[in-house]
Amino acid sequence: MTDLNQFAESEKVMQDQLKKSSSKVSEISKSLTALDSIYQNNEEQLNSLLVQADDVLASIKEDDVTFSSDEIDSLLASVNPEKIQADKVELQRVEPINIEGVLTKDMTWEEYMASMHNYAHLNKINLEDPFKDLLSPSQKSTLLNRIQEDFTYKNAQCDVYDYLIAGSSGVLCGLIDIVFVGAPGESVLGEKVDGYANSATEKFASFLGWDKEKAIEKGSDSTASAIGFLERKFKINYDQATTHSVSGQVSNLSLKNHHVKSLGHSPDIIGLFFSILNQFTDTSSFVSGGQLITVDTETFELQGHNFVAKIFSGFVNWFGHIMSDWTGSSGTVGQGRRGTGVPMPFYNLFLMMDVGEFGQHKQSFATIATKVFEQGYDFRHGMTMAVPVLINELLIRLCYTIKRKFYHNLSWEDSIPSADVPEMRRMLLAGHGVLCVIDGVDAYIRGAGNPVAVLKHTNLIGWVRFSHLGLKELNALVKQGRIDHEKIDHQLDVEFKHLYFKMNSFDKR
């Protein structure tokens, strides 16, 4: 496989060949100039001879036929041979160019590399560090300056207006979180999100053949009917809902918490992995009390004639079953209740943290996380909590863009911020920090010392976003002045795509 060193060695040899070729061209040009001078001199002397010949002919009378010897001598004497002199010019021989190490169409890459190394040996070219001499000092200086300016971690240079924008946005979105989000079952915005979730479930069921009109004609709740249709269509083997159904192997397993304790019900990569694993191995995987528990189930056969088909069938079953559960069970929704949905992505990892003693009843963190989920802290409430976080994100970016456009007088293209801008990163951190402070104070006051109530009123999405931004800011501070490899990779991707499209457009010609 060709590596970068080989390309660099080839480039260095080609630079030497180009330099010597330019030198040969200069030698040839110098010799051609000398030849041209000789030609011009000879031409001038020839013209002089022609003029003298014309003078001789003009002196001959038309009626003269013969000439005496004295007359011939007189005519020859009029032509001065000493005036005709050829300048002696010494020309140096131009040695031929050594084409050893030149790639031809008949050469393989290995043959070219061998020829190139032979050329380097004959011409005493050092190839130990081929990258060192590829750039001139000025090019190296330009490259280093660009790396320093564009591809290193930098500290943010925010002014008072930047912090004012971030803080104001955080306060506004914190108030939105308190007033419109709150806790599950008490959220004004949550009711709207639940309605959209029910509508999405019905549309998904309709896409697969469920008839909404028939359900309404029978007097059934449309959402409950759609859920029931999906439950029948996407049956799985890991849907045990009580401790009794798993022979007591999972303690405190109930209809309210089996979605969070069953790993196959998680709408993330963990849920997909355990869902397919359980469908293949006829098992159910639960997390409870900080432990991973595997329970044998009845035999379950995936559709498909080969391994890939069965994997796809397992994925379809997992997704379809998630869609049947994320708005609650058909029985609960049919009774007019909200129903227990599926957990937020990666939320069930909290159940592995069976540590600590919190609150009056000295409950572990895993137990508290389970009880919070039982009270409606599910994927739908996660979508509700994401609303003020998203508004905060967009509002800060919008205000920063307007500030750069009209305050700093930049173009719209340069005003649009990216995640790589240090000031933008710091403003987002400050804005989400303010939102989380307001949310935390509100949760502490409303929770009144009850850890379940405190966590139920906490905007987990906001805290996750704030933590992510905090880690990025800490990483930038620690690595300040160092090369940011992600920026370089991004720039290389942009350059390669530009080169790819340019080559394609050239080929189409």
GROMACS .gro file of C-alpha atoms in nm, residues 17-220:
model
  204
   17GLN     CA    1   1.438   1.719  -1.139
   18LEU     CA    2   1.236   2.034  -1.198
   19LYS     CA    3   1.518   2.249  -1.065
   20LYS     CA    4   1.773   2.080  -1.292
   21SER     CA    5   1.535   2.090  -1.587
   22SER     CA    6   1.492   2.465  -1.535
   23SER     CA    7   1.872   2.500  -1.526
   24LYS     CA    8   1.903   2.308  -1.855
   25VAL     CA    9   1.635   2.523  -2.012
   26SER     CA   10   1.832   2.831  -1.905
   27GLU     CA   11   2.151   2.688  -2.063
   28ILE     CA   12   1.969   2.609  -2.386
   29SER     CA   13   1.814   2.956  -2.389
   30LYS     CA   14   2.158   3.112  -2.339
   31SER     CA   15   2.306   2.909  -2.628
   32LEU     CA   16   2.013   2.994  -2.854
   33THR     CA   17   2.067   3.362  -2.775
   34ALA     CA   18   2.434   3.329  -2.876
   35LEU     CA   19   2.340   3.153  -3.201
   36ASP     CA   20   2.087   3.424  -3.275
   37SER     CA   21   2.360   3.686  -3.224
   38ILE     CA   22   2.587   3.503  -3.472
   39TYR     CA   23   2.304   3.481  -3.718
   40GLN     CA   24   2.232   3.853  -3.690
   41ASN     CA   25   2.603   3.939  -3.738
   42ASN     CA   26   2.637   3.713  -4.042
   43GLU     CA   27   2.322   3.858  -4.190
   44GLU     CA   28   2.459   4.211  -4.151
   45GLN     CA   29   2.788   4.117  -4.318
   46LEU     CA   30   2.608   3.942  -4.600
   47ASN     CA   31   2.402   4.251  -4.660
   48SER     CA   32   2.725   4.453  -4.669
   49LEU     CA   33   2.866   4.221  -4.936
   50LEU     CA   34   2.553   4.255  -5.141
   51VAL     CA   35   2.574   4.634  -5.124
   52GLN     CA   36   2.937   4.629  -5.239
   53ALA     CA   37   2.846   4.391  -5.521
   54ASP     CA   38   2.573   4.627  -5.631
   55ASP     CA   39   2.826   4.911  -5.634
   56VAL     CA   40   3.059   4.705  -5.855
   57LEU     CA   41   2.784   4.623  -6.098
   58ALA     CA   42   2.674   4.986  -6.111
   59SER     CA   43   3.025   5.094  -6.213
   60ILE     CA   44   3.019   4.870  -6.519
   61LYS     CA   45   2.899   5.048  -6.824
   62GLU     CA   46   2.641   4.881  -7.039
   63ASP     CA   47   2.856   4.902  -7.356
   64ASP     CA   48   3.165   4.751  -7.193
   65VAL     CA   49   3.212   4.388  -7.298
   66THR     CA   50   3.570   4.311  -7.213
   67PHE     CA   51   3.791   4.426  -6.935
   68SER     CA   52   4.159   4.478  -6.923
   69SER     CA   53   4.365   4.329  -6.644
   70ASP     CA   54   4.425   4.672  -6.503
   71GLU     CA   55   4.050   4.740  -6.489
   72ILE     CA   56   3.979   4.405  -6.315
   73ASP     CA   57   4.251   4.477  -6.059
   74SER     CA   58   4.101   4.819  -5.999
   75LEU     CA   59   3.751   4.671  -5.942
   76LEU     CA   60   3.879   4.402  -5.703
   77ALA     CA   61   4.072   4.664  -5.515
   78SER     CA   62   3.747   4.852  -5.451
   79VAL     CA   63   3.619   4.550  -5.250
   80ASN     CA   64   3.792   4.546  -4.907
   81PRO     CA   65   3.806   4.181  -4.784
   82GLU     CA   66   3.930   4.290  -4.443
   83LYS     CA   67   3.591   4.445  -4.375
   84ILE     CA   68   3.435   4.097  -4.383
   85GLN     CA   69   3.512   3.931  -4.049
   86ALA     CA   70   3.329   3.657  -3.868
   87ASP     CA   71   3.305   3.693  -3.495
   88LYS     CA   72   3.436   3.385  -3.323
   89VAL     CA   73   3.187   3.268  -3.064
   90GLU     CA   74   3.253   2.974  -2.836
   91LEU     CA   75   2.944   2.763  -2.760
   92GLN     CA   76   2.932   2.532  -2.460
   93ARG     CA   77   2.780   2.188  -2.493
   94VAL     CA   78   2.452   2.138  -2.309
   95GLU     CA   79   2.461   1.801  -2.134
   96PRO     CA   80   2.146   1.586  -2.172
   97ILE     CA   81   1.901   1.564  -1.880
   98ASN     CA   82   1.912   1.244  -1.675
   99ILE     CA   83   1.563   1.095  -1.706
  100GLU     CA   84   1.632   0.829  -1.441
  101GLY     CA   85   1.352   0.848  -1.186
  102VAL     CA   86   1.095   0.985  -1.429
  103LEU     CA   87   0.759   0.811  -1.425
  104THR     CA   88   0.645   0.677  -1.761
  105LYS     CA   89   0.319   0.518  -1.863
  106ASP     CA   90   0.477   0.173  -1.882
  107MET     CA   91   0.612   0.183  -1.526
  108THR     CA   92   0.444   0.031  -1.223
  109TRP     CA   93   0.454   0.226  -0.900
  110GLU     CA   94   0.714  -0.011  -0.756
  111GLU     CA   95   0.934   0.033  -1.063
  112TYR     CA   96   0.902   0.409  -1.039
  113MET     CA   97   0.994   0.408  -0.669
  114ALA     CA   98   1.304   0.197  -0.743
  115SER     CA   99   1.403   0.433  -1.027
  116MET     CA  100   1.339   0.732  -0.804
  117HIS     CA  101   1.554   0.597  -0.521
  118ASN     CA  102   1.832   0.528  -0.770
  119TYR     CA  103   1.809   0.888  -0.895
  120ALA     CA  104   1.824   1.014  -0.537
  121HIS     CA  105   2.133   0.802  -0.469
  122LEU     CA  106   2.315   0.922  -0.783
  123ASN     CA  107   2.233   1.285  -0.713
  124LYS     CA  108   2.297   1.263  -0.338
  125ILE     CA  109   1.942   1.357  -0.233
  126ASN     CA  110   1.865   1.287   0.133
  127LEU     CA  111   1.526   1.114   0.165
  128GLU     CA  112   1.535   1.043   0.538
  129ASP     CA  113   1.285   1.322   0.613
  130PRO     CA  114   1.121   1.405   0.279
  131PHE     CA  115   0.865   1.640   0.434
  132LYS     CA  116   1.130   1.871   0.578
  133ASP     CA  117   1.238   2.035   0.253
  134LEU     CA  118   0.911   2.024   0.055
  135LEU     CA  119   0.812   2.375   0.162
  136SER     CA  120   1.010   2.692   0.137
  137PRO     CA  121   1.073   2.895   0.457
  138SER     CA  122   0.802   3.144   0.360
  139GLN     CA  123   0.555   2.863   0.289
  140LYS     CA  124   0.638   2.702   0.623
  141SER     CA  125   0.579   3.031   0.800
  142THR     CA  126   0.244   3.079   0.624
  143LEU     CA  127   0.135   2.725   0.707
  144LEU     CA  128   0.233   2.756   1.074
  145ASN     CA  129   0.047   3.085   1.104
  146ARG     CA  130  -0.266   2.935   0.952
  147ILE     CA  131  -0.250   2.633   1.181
  148GLN     CA  132  -0.211   2.862   1.479
  149GLU     CA  133  -0.503   3.080   1.373
  150ASP     CA  134  -0.750   2.822   1.242
  151PHE     CA  135  -0.667   2.479   1.383
  152THR     CA  136  -0.575   2.521   1.749
  153TYR     CA  137  -0.779   2.533   2.067
  154LYS     CA  138  -0.844   2.894   2.167
  155ASN     CA  139  -0.983   3.065   2.471
  156ALA     CA  140  -1.306   3.257   2.419
  157GLN     CA  141  -1.286   3.636   2.395
  158CYS     CA  142  -1.643   3.721   2.492
  159ASP     CA  143  -1.745   4.077   2.570
  160VAL     CA  144  -2.012   4.198   2.809
  161TYR     CA  145  -2.279   4.186   2.537
  162ASP     CA  146  -2.209   3.818   2.470
  163TYR     CA  147  -2.262   3.728   2.835
  164LEU     CA  148  -2.570   3.951   2.850
  165ILE     CA  149  -2.721   3.769   2.551
  166ALA     CA  150  -2.644   3.426   2.699
  167GLY     CA  151  -2.770   3.515   3.046
  168SER     CA  152  -3.093   3.674   2.923
  169SER     CA  153  -3.170   3.375   2.702
  170GLY     CA  154  -3.100   3.137   2.989
  171VAL     CA  155  -3.334   3.328   3.221
  172LEU     CA  156  -3.613   3.334   2.961
  173CYS     CA  157  -3.585   2.963   2.887
  174GLY     CA  158  -3.556   2.882   3.257
  175LEU     CA  159  -3.890   3.054   3.312
  176ILE     CA  160  -4.038   2.859   3.019
  177ASP     CA  161  -3.912   2.541   3.184
  178ILE     CA  162  -4.072   2.630   3.518
  179VAL     CA  163  -4.408   2.748   3.382
  180PHE     CA  164  -4.468   2.524   3.080
  181VAL     CA  165  -4.264   2.207   3.146
  182GLY     CA  166  -4.260   2.131   3.518
  183ALA     CA  167  -4.315   1.768   3.616
  184PRO     CA  168  -4.482   1.489   3.414
  185GLY     CA  169  -4.858   1.495   3.451
  186GLU     CA  170  -4.848   1.861   3.556
  187SER     CA  171  -4.703   2.006   3.236
  188VAL     CA  172  -4.899   2.236   3.007
  189LEU     CA  173  -4.652   2.174   2.726
  190GLY     CA  174  -4.646   1.803   2.810
  191GLU     CA  175  -5.014   1.766   2.721
  192LYS     CA  176  -4.941   1.903   2.374
  193VAL     CA  177  -4.646   1.668   2.329
  194ASP     CA  178  -4.856   1.371   2.443
  195GLY     CA  179  -5.115   1.464   2.182
  196TYR     CA  180  -4.851   1.473   1.908
  197ALA     CA  181  -4.715   1.137   2.028
  198ASN     CA  182  -5.063   0.978   2.012
  199SER     CA  183  -5.111   1.119   1.664
  200ALA     CA  184  -4.773   0.978   1.553
  201THR     CA  185  -4.869   0.634   1.685
  202GLU     CA  186  -5.197   0.642   1.495
  203LYS     CA  187  -5.026   0.749   1.172
  204PHE     CA  188  -4.768   0.471   1.206
  205ALA     CA  189  -5.043   0.215   1.263
  206SER     CA  190  -5.242   0.351   0.965
  207PHE     CA  191  -4.934   0.313   0.747
  208LEU     CA  192  -4.929  -0.057   0.838
  209GLY     CA  193  -5.299  -0.116   0.770
  210TRP     CA  194  -5.490  -0.005   1.082
  211ASP     CA  195  -5.829   0.149   1.003
  212LYS     CA  196  -5.908   0.449   1.224
  213GLU     CA  197  -6.266   0.487   1.097
  214LYS     CA  198  -6.355   0.131   1.193
  215ALA     CA  199  -6.213   0.184   1.540
  216ILE     CA  200  -6.423   0.498   1.587
  217GLU     CA  201  -6.735   0.320   1.457
  218LYS     CA  202  -6.687   0.052   1.723
  219GLY     CA  203  -6.669   0.323   1.988
  220SER     CA  204  -6.306   0.249   2.072
   0.00000   0.00000   0.00000
